[in-house]
mmCIF file of N, CA and C in Angstrom:
data_model
loop_
_atom_site.group_PDB
_atom_site.id
_atom_site.type_symbol
_atom_site.label_atom_id
_atom_site.label_comp_id
_atom_site.label_asym_id
_atom_site.label_seq_id
_atom_site.Cartn_x
_atom_site.Cartn_y
_atom_site.Cartn_z
ATOM 1 N N MET A 21 0.815 -1.227 0.029
ATOM 2 C CA MET A 21 -0.027 0.210 -0.076
ATOM 3 C C MET A 21 0.844 1.230 -0.023
ATOM 4 N N ALA A 22 0.422 2.322 -0.635
ATOM 5 C CA ALA A 22 1.045 3.427 -0.752
ATOM 6 C C ALA A 22 1.120 4.386 0.472
ATOM 7 N N THR A 23 2.092 4.925 0.911
ATOM 8 C CA THR A 23 2.105 5.641 2.235
ATOM 9 C C THR A 23 2.021 7.244 1.715
ATOM 10 N N VAL A 24 1.614 8.009 2.741
ATOM 11 C CA VAL A 24 1.685 9.542 2.306
ATOM 12 C C VAL A 24 2.821 10.116 2.731
ATOM 13 N N SER A 25 3.865 10.741 1.740
ATOM 14 C CA SER A 25 4.970 11.352 2.253
ATOM 15 C C SER A 25 4.465 12.684 3.027
ATOM 16 N N PRO A 26 5.955 12.982 3.786
ATOM 17 C CA PRO A 26 5.901 14.190 4.694
ATOM 18 C C PRO A 26 5.223 15.424 3.986
ATOM 19 N N ALA A 27 5.888 15.640 2.776
ATOM 20 C CA ALA A 27 5.791 17.063 1.949
ATOM 21 C C ALA A 27 4.433 16.833 1.624
ATOM 22 N N ALA A 28 3.707 15.708 1.073
ATOM 23 C CA ALA A 28 2.254 15.709 0.809
ATOM 24 C C ALA A 28 1.193 15.914 1.853
ATOM 25 N N ALA A 29 1.638 15.439 3.058
ATOM 26 C CA ALA A 29 0.741 15.281 4.365
ATOM 27 C C ALA A 29 0.856 16.938 4.705
ATOM 28 N N ALA A 30 1.967 17.699 4.702
ATOM 29 C CA ALA A 30 2.212 18.907 5.175
ATOM 30 C C ALA A 30 1.670 19.959 4.240
ATOM 31 N N ALA A 31 1.691 19.642 3.045
ATOM 32 C CA ALA A 31 0.932 20.416 1.712
ATOM 33 C C ALA A 31 -0.517 20.380 1.881
ATOM 34 N N GLY A 32 -1.367 19.303 2.574
ATOM 35 C CA GLY A 32 -2.617 19.060 2.545
ATOM 36 C C GLY A 32 -3.277 18.675 1.332
ATOM 37 N N VAL A 33 -2.281 17.814 0.553
ATOM 38 C CA VAL A 33 -2.678 17.078 -0.495
ATOM 39 C C VAL A 33 -3.832 16.119 -0.313
ATOM 40 N N THR A 34 -4.929 16.150 -0.929
ATOM 41 C CA THR A 34 -5.877 15.286 -0.737
ATOM 42 C C THR A 34 -5.653 13.726 -1.531
ATOM 43 N N ALA A 35 -6.173 12.810 -1.019
ATOM 44 C CA ALA A 35 -5.834 11.307 -1.548
ATOM 45 C C ALA A 35 -6.017 11.065 -3.008
ATOM 46 N N GLY A 36 -7.208 12.112 -3.455
ATOM 47 C CA GLY A 36 -7.647 11.876 -4.731
ATOM 48 C C GLY A 36 -6.315 12.725 -5.841
ATOM 49 N N GLU A 37 -5.894 13.768 -5.042
ATOM 50 C CA GLU A 37 -4.747 14.308 -5.958
ATOM 51 C C GLU A 37 -3.641 13.856 -6.049
ATOM 52 N N ARG A 38 -3.203 13.014 -4.934
ATOM 53 C CA ARG A 38 -2.006 12.420 -4.659
ATOM 54 C C ARG A 38 -1.613 11.250 -5.923
ATOM 55 N N GLY A 39 -2.542 10.644 -6.506
ATOM 56 C CA GLY A 39 -2.448 9.698 -7.456
ATOM 57 C C GLY A 39 -3.054 8.601 -6.892
ATOM 58 N N ALA A 40 -2.697 7.376 -7.453
ATOM 59 C CA ALA A 40 -3.221 6.040 -7.351
ATOM 60 C C ALA A 40 -2.006 5.037 -7.388
ATOM 61 N N THR A 41 -2.174 3.703 -6.640
ATOM 62 C CA THR A 41 -1.227 2.747 -6.981
ATOM 63 C C THR A 41 -2.062 1.683 -7.519
ATOM 64 N N SER A 42 -1.525 1.083 -8.925
ATOM 65 C CA SER A 42 -2.172 0.028 -9.386
ATOM 66 C C SER A 42 -1.367 -1.061 -9.601
ATOM 67 N N ILE A 43 -1.729 -2.270 -9.643
ATOM 68 C CA ILE A 43 -1.108 -3.411 -9.673
ATOM 69 C C ILE A 43 -1.354 -4.176 -10.967
ATOM 70 N N ALA A 44 -0.626 -4.668 -11.526
ATOM 71 C CA ALA A 44 -0.816 -4.965 -12.903
ATOM 72 C C ALA A 44 -1.353 -6.536 -12.832
ATOM 73 N N ASP A 45 -2.140 -7.056 -13.902
ATOM 74 C CA ASP A 45 -2.676 -8.300 -13.686
ATOM 75 C C ASP A 45 -1.572 -9.415 -13.742
ATOM 76 N N ARG A 46 -0.576 -9.087 -14.559
ATOM 77 C CA ARG A 46 0.577 -10.251 -14.637
ATOM 78 C C ARG A 46 1.326 -10.213 -13.335
ATOM 79 N N VAL A 47 1.285 -9.361 -12.509
ATOM 80 C CA VAL A 47 2.011 -9.237 -10.864
ATOM 81 C C VAL A 47 1.029 -10.223 -10.408
ATOM 82 N N VAL A 48 0.256 -9.940 -10.407
ATOM 83 C CA VAL A 48 -1.064 -10.912 -9.811
ATOM 84 C C VAL A 48 -0.790 -12.342 -10.004
ATOM 85 N N ALA A 49 -0.506 -12.630 -11.148
ATOM 86 C CA ALA A 49 -0.478 -13.881 -11.716
ATOM 87 C C ALA A 49 0.747 -14.730 -11.486
ATOM 88 N N LYS A 50 1.748 -13.801 -11.325
ATOM 89 C CA LYS A 50 2.998 -14.573 -10.872
ATOM 90 C C LYS A 50 3.079 -14.514 -9.453
ATOM 91 N N ILE A 51 2.342 -13.794 -8.670
ATOM 92 C CA ILE A 51 2.383 -14.086 -7.278
ATOM 93 C C ILE A 51 1.342 -15.290 -6.901
ATOM 94 N N ALA A 52 0.400 -15.398 -7.625
ATOM 95 C CA ALA A 52 -0.520 -16.547 -7.789
ATOM 96 C C ALA A 52 0.155 -18.103 -8.016
ATOM 97 N N ALA A 53 0.902 -17.744 -9.071
ATOM 98 C CA ALA A 53 1.894 -18.728 -9.537
ATOM 99 C C ALA A 53 2.942 -19.399 -8.340
ATOM 100 N N GLN A 54 3.445 -18.518 -7.790
ATOM 101 C CA GLN A 54 4.600 -18.826 -6.636
ATOM 102 C C GLN A 54 3.807 -19.186 -5.676
ATOM 103 N N ALA A 55 2.677 -18.731 -5.319
ATOM 104 C CA ALA A 55 1.949 -19.302 -4.117
ATOM 105 C C ALA A 55 1.519 -20.798 -4.274
ATOM 106 N N ALA A 56 1.048 -21.309 -5.476
ATOM 107 C CA ALA A 56 0.682 -22.337 -5.881
ATOM 108 C C ALA A 56 2.135 -23.370 -5.837
ATOM 109 N N ARG A 57 3.447 -23.097 -6.387
ATOM 110 C CA ARG A 57 4.287 -23.753 -6.012
ATOM 111 C C ARG A 57 4.730 -24.139 -4.691
ATOM 112 N N GLU A 58 4.642 -22.812 -3.829
ATOM 113 C CA GLU A 58 5.109 -22.904 -2.568
ATOM 114 C C GLU A 58 4.084 -23.988 -1.596
ATOM 115 N N ALA A 59 2.699 -24.205 -2.081
ATOM 116 C CA ALA A 59 1.888 -24.989 -1.351
ATOM 117 C C ALA A 59 1.859 -26.500 -1.940
ATOM 118 N N LEU A 60 2.506 -26.587 -3.203
ATOM 119 C CA LEU A 60 2.994 -27.972 -3.704
ATOM 120 C C LEU A 60 4.190 -28.552 -2.948
ATOM 121 N N ARG A 61 4.983 -27.524 -2.824
ATOM 122 C CA ARG A 61 6.294 -27.783 -2.006
ATOM 123 C C ARG A 61 6.125 -28.438 -0.670
ATOM 124 N N ARG A 62 5.113 -27.793 -0.178
ATOM 125 C CA ARG A 62 4.387 -28.134 1.507
ATOM 126 C C ARG A 62 4.077 -29.599 1.207
ATOM 127 N N GLN A 63 3.438 -29.904 0.350
ATOM 128 C CA GLN A 63 2.567 -31.308 0.469
ATOM 129 C C GLN A 63 3.582 -32.237 -0.017
ATOM 130 N N SER A 64 4.715 -32.028 -0.761
ATOM 131 C CA SER A 64 5.668 -33.219 -1.245
ATOM 132 C C SER A 64 6.706 -32.437 -1.658
ATOM 133 N N PRO A 65 7.762 -32.369 -0.904
ATOM 134 C CA PRO A 65 9.069 -31.468 -0.989
ATOM 135 C C PRO A 65 10.076 -32.118 -2.055
ATOM 136 N N GLN A 66 9.775 -33.195 -2.094
ATOM 137 C CA GLN A 66 11.024 -34.090 -3.236
ATOM 138 C C GLN A 66 10.355 -33.921 -4.507
ATOM 139 N N ALA A 67 9.181 -33.650 -4.747
ATOM 140 C CA ALA A 67 8.500 -33.985 -6.089
ATOM 141 C C ALA A 67 8.863 -32.540 -6.881
ATOM 142 N N ARG A 68 8.877 -32.617 -8.069
ATOM 143 C CA ARG A 68 9.137 -31.535 -9.005
ATOM 144 C C ARG A 68 7.809 -30.780 -9.344
ATOM 145 N N THR A 69 7.711 -29.532 -8.988
ATOM 146 C CA THR A 69 6.461 -28.864 -9.219
ATOM 147 C C THR A 69 6.536 -27.667 -10.543
ATOM 148 N N GLN A 70 5.447 -27.679 -11.088
ATOM 149 C CA GLN A 70 5.362 -26.733 -12.097
ATOM 150 C C GLN A 70 4.047 -25.940 -11.838
ATOM 151 N N ALA A 71 3.809 -24.693 -12.026
ATOM 152 C CA ALA A 71 2.328 -23.893 -11.982
ATOM 153 C C ALA A 71 2.610 -22.882 -12.713
ATOM 154 N N HIS A 72 1.729 -22.273 -13.441
ATOM 155 C CA HIS A 72 1.366 -21.067 -14.142
ATOM 156 C C HIS A 72 0.149 -20.725 -13.990
ATOM 157 N N ALA A 73 -0.035 -19.324 -14.176
ATOM 158 C CA ALA A 73 -1.528 -18.908 -13.572
ATOM 159 C C ALA A 73 -2.061 -17.875 -14.538
ATOM 160 N N THR A 74 -3.255 -17.807 -14.802
ATOM 161 C CA THR A 74 -3.785 -16.655 -15.411
ATOM 162 C C THR A 74 -4.893 -15.864 -14.405
ATOM 163 N N VAL A 75 -4.910 -14.578 -14.704
ATOM 164 C CA VAL A 75 -5.860 -13.907 -13.762
ATOM 165 C C VAL A 75 -6.723 -13.089 -14.403
ATOM 166 N N THR A 76 -7.993 -13.118 -13.827
ATOM 167 C CA THR A 76 -9.111 -12.018 -14.385
ATOM 168 C C THR A 76 -9.291 -11.098 -12.914
ATOM 169 N N VAL A 77 -8.882 -9.717 -13.283
ATOM 170 C CA VAL A 77 -9.109 -8.810 -12.473
ATOM 171 C C VAL A 77 -10.122 -7.777 -12.561
ATOM 172 N N HIS A 78 -11.108 -7.735 -11.576
ATOM 173 C CA HIS A 78 -12.098 -6.910 -11.766
ATOM 174 C C HIS A 78 -11.850 -5.474 -10.841
ATOM 175 N N ARG A 79 -11.474 -4.362 -11.102
ATOM 176 C CA ARG A 79 -10.980 -3.158 -10.415
ATOM 177 C C ARG A 79 -12.265 -2.661 -9.776
ATOM 178 N N ARG A 80 -11.912 -1.842 -8.613
ATOM 179 C CA ARG A 80 -12.953 -1.229 -7.773
ATOM 180 C C ARG A 80 -12.299 0.012 -7.524
ATOM 181 N N GLU A 81 -13.307 1.101 -7.164
ATOM 182 C CA GLU A 81 -12.945 2.445 -6.897
ATOM 183 C C GLU A 81 -12.414 2.284 -5.336
ATOM 184 N N ASP A 82 -12.838 1.365 -4.416
ATOM 185 C CA ASP A 82 -12.480 1.679 -3.053
ATOM 186 C C ASP A 82 -11.098 1.708 -3.042
ATOM 187 N N ARG A 83 -10.682 2.591 -1.871
ATOM 188 C CA ARG A 83 -8.940 2.963 -1.932
ATOM 189 C C ARG A 83 -8.203 1.666 -1.021
ATOM 190 N N ARG A 84 -9.370 1.085 -0.213
ATOM 191 C CA ARG A 84 -8.547 0.006 0.669
ATOM 192 C C ARG A 84 -8.348 -1.208 -0.059
ATOM 193 N N HIS A 85 -9.156 -1.648 -1.160
ATOM 194 C CA HIS A 85 -8.994 -2.848 -1.702
ATOM 195 C C HIS A 85 -8.835 -2.533 -3.261
ATOM 196 N N PHE A 86 -7.624 -3.332 -3.957
ATOM 197 C CA PHE A 86 -7.495 -3.197 -5.492
ATOM 198 C C PHE A 86 -8.480 -3.709 -6.376
ATOM 199 N N GLY A 87 -9.521 -4.345 -5.845
ATOM 200 C CA GLY A 87 -10.675 -5.141 -6.593
ATOM 201 C C GLY A 87 -10.331 -6.696 -6.351
ATOM 202 N N GLU A 88 -11.022 -7.565 -7.157
ATOM 203 C CA GLU A 88 -10.939 -9.091 -6.958
ATOM 204 C C GLU A 88 -10.382 -9.552 -7.972
ATOM 205 N N ALA A 89 -9.709 -10.759 -7.776
ATOM 206 C CA ALA A 89 -8.829 -11.340 -8.895
ATOM 207 C C ALA A 89 -9.654 -12.994 -8.598
ATOM 208 N N ARG A 90 -9.913 -13.354 -10.149
ATOM 209 C CA ARG A 90 -10.418 -14.542 -10.363
ATOM 210 C C ARG A 90 -9.504 -15.439 -10.849
ATOM 211 N N VAL A 91 -8.626 -16.348 -10.106
ATOM 212 C CA VAL A 91 -7.608 -17.022 -10.419
ATOM 213 C C VAL A 91 -7.752 -18.385 -11.130
ATOM 214 N N ARG A 92 -6.930 -18.742 -12.272
ATOM 215 C CA ARG A 92 -6.880 -20.127 -12.773
ATOM 216 C C ARG A 92 -5.530 -20.433 -12.870
ATOM 217 N N ILE A 93 -5.364 -21.521 -12.038
ATOM 218 C CA ILE A 93 -4.007 -22.334 -11.880
ATOM 219 C C ILE A 93 -3.677 -23.464 -12.640
ATOM 220 N N ALA A 94 -2.568 -23.611 -13.327
ATOM 221 C CA ALA A 94 -2.398 -24.721 -14.117
ATOM 222 C C ALA A 94 -1.272 -25.361 -13.576
ATOM 223 N N VAL A 95 -1.583 -26.564 -12.983
ATOM 224 C CA VAL A 95 -0.166 -27.127 -12.078
ATOM 225 C C VAL A 95 -0.074 -28.667 -12.581
ATOM 226 N N GLU A 96 1.274 -29.245 -12.575
ATOM 227 C CA GLU A 96 1.942 -30.348 -12.611
ATOM 228 C C GLU A 96 1.982 -31.096 -11.482
ATOM 229 N N LEU A 97 1.494 -32.254 -11.095
ATOM 230 C CA LEU A 97 1.418 -33.148 -9.923
ATOM 231 C C LEU A 97 2.181 -34.539 -10.133
ATOM 232 N N GLY A 98 2.742 -35.137 -9.012
ATOM 233 C CA GLY A 98 3.264 -36.460 -8.980
ATOM 234 C C GLY A 98 1.966 -37.368 -8.702
ATOM 235 N N TYR A 99 2.141 -38.418 -9.333
ATOM 236 C CA TYR A 99 1.402 -39.383 -9.144
ATOM 237 C C TYR A 99 1.817 -41.106 -8.903
ATOM 238 N N PRO A 100 1.306 -41.548 -8.071
ATOM 239 C CA PRO A 100 0.154 -41.532 -7.352
ATOM 240 C C PRO A 100 0.204 -40.657 -6.262
ATOM 241 N N SER A 101 -0.920 -39.542 -5.932
ATOM 242 C CA SER A 101 -0.559 -38.580 -4.741
ATOM 243 C C SER A 101 -2.460 -38.608 -4.502
ATOM 244 N N ASP A 102 -2.363 -37.975 -3.356
ATOM 245 C CA ASP A 102 -3.626 -37.209 -2.862
ATOM 246 C C ASP A 102 -3.898 -35.893 -3.658
ATOM 247 N N ILE A 103 -4.387 -35.985 -4.764
ATOM 248 C CA ILE A 103 -4.672 -34.832 -5.826
ATOM 249 C C ILE A 103 -5.405 -33.949 -5.134
ATOM 250 N N GLY A 104 -6.795 -34.270 -4.609
ATOM 251 C CA GLY A 104 -7.875 -33.471 -3.668
ATOM 252 C C GLY A 104 -7.080 -32.433 -2.818
ATOM 253 N N ALA A 105 -6.195 -33.307 -1.951
ATOM 254 C CA ALA A 105 -5.470 -32.683 -0.774
ATOM 255 C C ALA A 105 -4.548 -31.360 -1.542
ATOM 256 N N GLN A 106 -3.774 -31.903 -2.468
ATOM 257 C CA GLN A 106 -3.072 -30.977 -3.238
ATOM 258 C C GLN A 106 -3.619 -29.578 -3.707
ATOM 259 N N CYS A 107 -4.877 -30.099 -4.334
ATOM 260 C CA CYS A 107 -5.462 -28.745 -5.040
ATOM 261 C C CYS A 107 -6.203 -27.940 -4.086
ATOM 262 N N ARG A 108 -6.542 -28.768 -2.745
ATOM 263 C CA ARG A 108 -7.213 -27.605 -1.902
ATOM 264 C C ARG A 108 -5.983 -26.758 -1.182
ATOM 265 N N ALA A 109 -4.776 -27.312 -1.087
ATOM 266 C CA ALA A 109 -3.670 -26.763 -0.640
ATOM 267 C C ALA A 109 -3.225 -25.357 -1.406
ATOM 268 N N VAL A 110 -3.547 -25.673 -2.701
ATOM 269 C CA VAL A 110 -3.222 -24.619 -3.680
ATOM 270 C C VAL A 110 -4.047 -23.451 -3.515
ATOM 271 N N ARG A 111 -5.494 -24.012 -3.471
ATOM 272 C CA ARG A 111 -6.885 -23.024 -3.369
ATOM 273 C C ARG A 111 -6.568 -21.933 -2.058
ATOM 274 N N ARG A 112 -6.323 -22.746 -1.079
ATOM 275 C CA ARG A 112 -6.095 -22.066 0.112
ATOM 276 C C ARG A 112 -4.854 -21.112 0.123
ATOM 277 N N HIS A 113 -3.852 -21.531 -0.400
ATOM 278 C CA HIS A 113 -2.602 -20.616 0.047
ATOM 279 C C HIS A 113 -2.652 -19.633 -1.235
ATOM 280 N N VAL A 114 -2.922 -19.512 -2.406
ATOM 281 C CA VAL A 114 -3.175 -18.723 -3.329
ATOM 282 C C VAL A 114 -4.113 -17.690 -2.810
ATOM 283 N N THR A 115 -5.151 -18.223 -2.398
ATOM 284 C CA THR A 115 -5.956 -16.946 -1.605
ATOM 285 C C THR A 115 -5.300 -16.305 -0.849
ATOM 286 N N GLU A 116 -4.876 -16.913 0.071
ATOM 287 C CA GLU A 116 -4.210 -16.127 1.320
ATOM 288 C C GLU A 116 -3.015 -15.009 0.896
ATOM 289 N N ARG A 117 -2.168 -15.689 -0.249
ATOM 290 C CA ARG A 117 -0.868 -14.934 -0.281
ATOM 291 C C ARG A 117 -1.573 -13.717 -1.362
ATOM 292 N N VAL A 118 -2.397 -13.972 -2.255
ATOM 293 C CA VAL A 118 -2.924 -12.988 -3.043
ATOM 294 C C VAL A 118 -3.703 -11.722 -2.133
ATOM 295 N N GLU A 119 -4.511 -11.994 -1.353
ATOM 296 C CA GLU A 119 -5.149 -11.220 -0.540
ATOM 297 C C GLU A 119 -4.085 -10.448 0.446
ATOM 298 N N ALA A 120 -3.037 -11.136 0.873
ATOM 299 C CA ALA A 120 -2.030 -10.366 1.787
ATOM 300 C C ALA A 120 -1.189 -9.593 1.196
ATOM 301 N N LEU A 121 -0.971 -9.909 -0.147
ATOM 302 C CA LEU A 121 0.323 -9.143 -0.840
ATOM 303 C C LEU A 121 -0.343 -8.090 -1.679
ATOM 304 N N VAL A 122 -1.378 -8.184 -2.104
ATOM 305 C CA VAL A 122 -1.921 -7.078 -3.111
ATOM 306 C C VAL A 122 -3.218 -6.584 -2.725
ATOM 307 N N SER A 123 -3.896 -6.865 -1.550
ATOM 308 C CA SER A 123 -5.116 -6.419 -1.056
ATOM 309 C C SER A 123 -6.294 -6.732 -2.094
ATOM 310 N N MET A 124 -6.153 -7.770 -2.456
ATOM 311 C CA MET A 124 -7.369 -8.094 -3.556
ATOM 312 C C MET A 124 -8.222 -9.252 -3.036
ATOM 313 N N ASP A 125 -9.531 -9.122 -3.125
ATOM 314 C CA ASP A 125 -10.464 -10.277 -2.766
ATOM 315 C C ASP A 125 -10.178 -11.323 -3.672
ATOM 316 N N VAL A 126 -10.147 -12.555 -3.255
ATOM 317 C CA VAL A 126 -9.901 -13.647 -4.379
ATOM 318 C C VAL A 126 -11.272 -14.837 -4.099
ATOM 319 N N PRO A 127 -12.452 -14.545 -4.656
ATOM 320 C CA PRO A 127 -13.658 -15.294 -4.628
ATOM 321 C C PRO A 127 -13.306 -16.647 -5.274
ATOM 322 N N GLU A 128 -12.437 -16.714 -6.321
ATOM 323 C CA GLU A 128 -12.376 -18.178 -7.003
ATOM 324 C C GLU A 128 -10.995 -18.173 -7.402
ATOM 325 N N VAL A 129 -10.762 -19.511 -6.952
ATOM 326 C CA VAL A 129 -9.124 -20.268 -7.588
ATOM 327 C C VAL A 129 -9.361 -21.510 -8.445
ATOM 328 N N ALA A 130 -9.506 -21.576 -9.323
ATOM 329 C CA ALA A 130 -9.588 -22.831 -10.452
ATOM 330 C C ALA A 130 -8.388 -23.588 -10.407
ATOM 331 N N VAL A 131 -8.209 -24.835 -10.127
ATOM 332 C CA VAL A 131 -6.964 -25.443 -10.141
ATOM 333 C C VAL A 131 -7.191 -26.509 -11.369
ATOM 334 N N GLU A 132 -6.175 -26.436 -12.422
ATOM 335 C CA GLU A 132 -6.370 -27.168 -13.463
ATOM 336 C C GLU A 132 -5.051 -27.976 -13.566
ATOM 337 N N ILE A 133 -5.312 -29.550 -13.392
ATOM 338 C CA ILE A 133 -4.597 -30.427 -13.547
ATOM 339 C C ILE A 133 -3.977 -30.715 -14.950
ATOM 340 N N GLU A 134 -2.507 -30.273 -15.122
ATOM 341 C CA GLU A 134 -2.171 -29.945 -16.730
ATOM 342 C C GLU A 134 -1.465 -31.036 -16.942
ATOM 343 N N ARG A 135 -0.975 -31.720 -15.937
ATOM 344 C CA ARG A 135 0.074 -32.903 -16.203
ATOM 345 C C ARG A 135 0.180 -33.824 -14.828
ATOM 346 N N LEU A 136 0.272 -35.122 -14.872
ATOM 347 C CA LEU A 136 0.497 -35.808 -13.775
ATOM 348 C C LEU A 136 2.059 -36.574 -14.086
ATOM 349 N N HIS A 137 2.860 -36.342 -13.376
ATOM 350 C CA HIS A 137 4.230 -37.362 -13.253
ATOM 351 C C HIS A 137 4.243 -38.513 -12.334
ATOM 352 N N SER A 138 4.654 -39.364 -13.285
ATOM 353 C CA SER A 138 4.647 -40.840 -12.526
ATOM 354 C C SER A 138 5.977 -41.215 -11.901
ATOM 355 N N ALA A 139 5.616 -41.737 -10.746
ATOM 356 C CA ALA A 139 7.344 -42.057 -10.197
ATOM 357 C C ALA A 139 7.763 -43.123 -10.816
ATOM 358 N N LEU A 140 7.154 -44.045 -11.565
ATOM 359 C CA LEU A 140 7.732 -45.223 -12.476
ATOM 360 C C LEU A 140 8.438 -44.568 -13.481
ATOM 361 N N GLU A 141 8.037 -43.167 -14.033
ATOM 362 C CA GLU A 141 8.360 -42.786 -15.211
ATOM 363 C C GLU A 141 9.727 -42.265 -14.901
ATOM 364 N N GLU A 142 9.962 -41.704 -13.645
ATOM 365 C CA GLU A 142 11.180 -41.079 -13.337
ATOM 366 C C GLU A 142 12.056 -42.455 -12.898
ATOM 367 N N ARG A 143 11.861 -43.356 -12.431
ATOM 368 C CA ARG A 143 12.960 -44.580 -12.254
ATOM 369 C C ARG A 143 13.285 -44.930 -13.509
ATOM 370 N N THR A 144 12.765 -45.071 -14.603
ATOM 371 C CA THR A 144 12.966 -45.935 -15.861
ATOM 372 C C THR A 144 13.389 -45.103 -16.777
ATOM 373 N N GLY A 145 12.901 -43.713 -16.548
ATOM 374 C CA GLY A 145 13.713 -42.908 -17.593
ATOM 375 C C GLY A 145 12.989 -42.520 -19.020
ATOM 376 N N ARG A 146 11.837 -43.349 -19.066
ATOM 377 C CA ARG A 146 10.926 -43.467 -20.099
ATOM 378 C C ARG A 146 10.092 -42.409 -20.146
ATOM 379 N N GLY A 147 9.344 -41.714 -21.101
ATOM 380 C CA GLY A 147 8.277 -40.773 -21.066
ATOM 381 C C GLY A 147 7.023 -41.416 -20.974
ATOM 382 N N ARG A 148 7.043 -42.617 -21.191
ATOM 383 C CA ARG A 148 5.489 -43.203 -21.001
ATOM 384 C C ARG A 148 5.258 -44.425 -20.262
ATOM 385 N N VAL A 149 4.300 -44.527 -19.409
ATOM 386 C CA VAL A 149 4.191 -45.778 -18.669
ATOM 387 C C VAL A 149 3.069 -46.590 -19.038
ATOM 388 N N ARG A 150 3.236 -47.592 -19.417
ATOM 389 C CA ARG A 150 2.284 -48.670 -20.040
ATOM 390 C C ARG A 150 1.699 -49.660 -18.977
#
């Protein structure tokens, strides 16, 4: 959040005249993707994790909040694993981090599983499991 400089406060400049802080959609998407990777690493630290996000942001005129972000996260998960628990962890952590870091409400986080990585695939070095 922006703070008022001492010069602006002394001059009596109102909030509307000082300007506004805006947060680009791509910044929110990067924060969401990083939060998804953090959540997946907590679930299984040894697994390789990939995540990328797309975000739709609806701006508000309210100065305390920057709007709301609807997030779509695509992840790659290890298999076999508890996919439901991993998706819940991603939704929860993405919501918390975006709300905390950019002051946006997050009413929806959709998690899409883009790819599953088999433990057998990693051991054999082949790309396909039969």
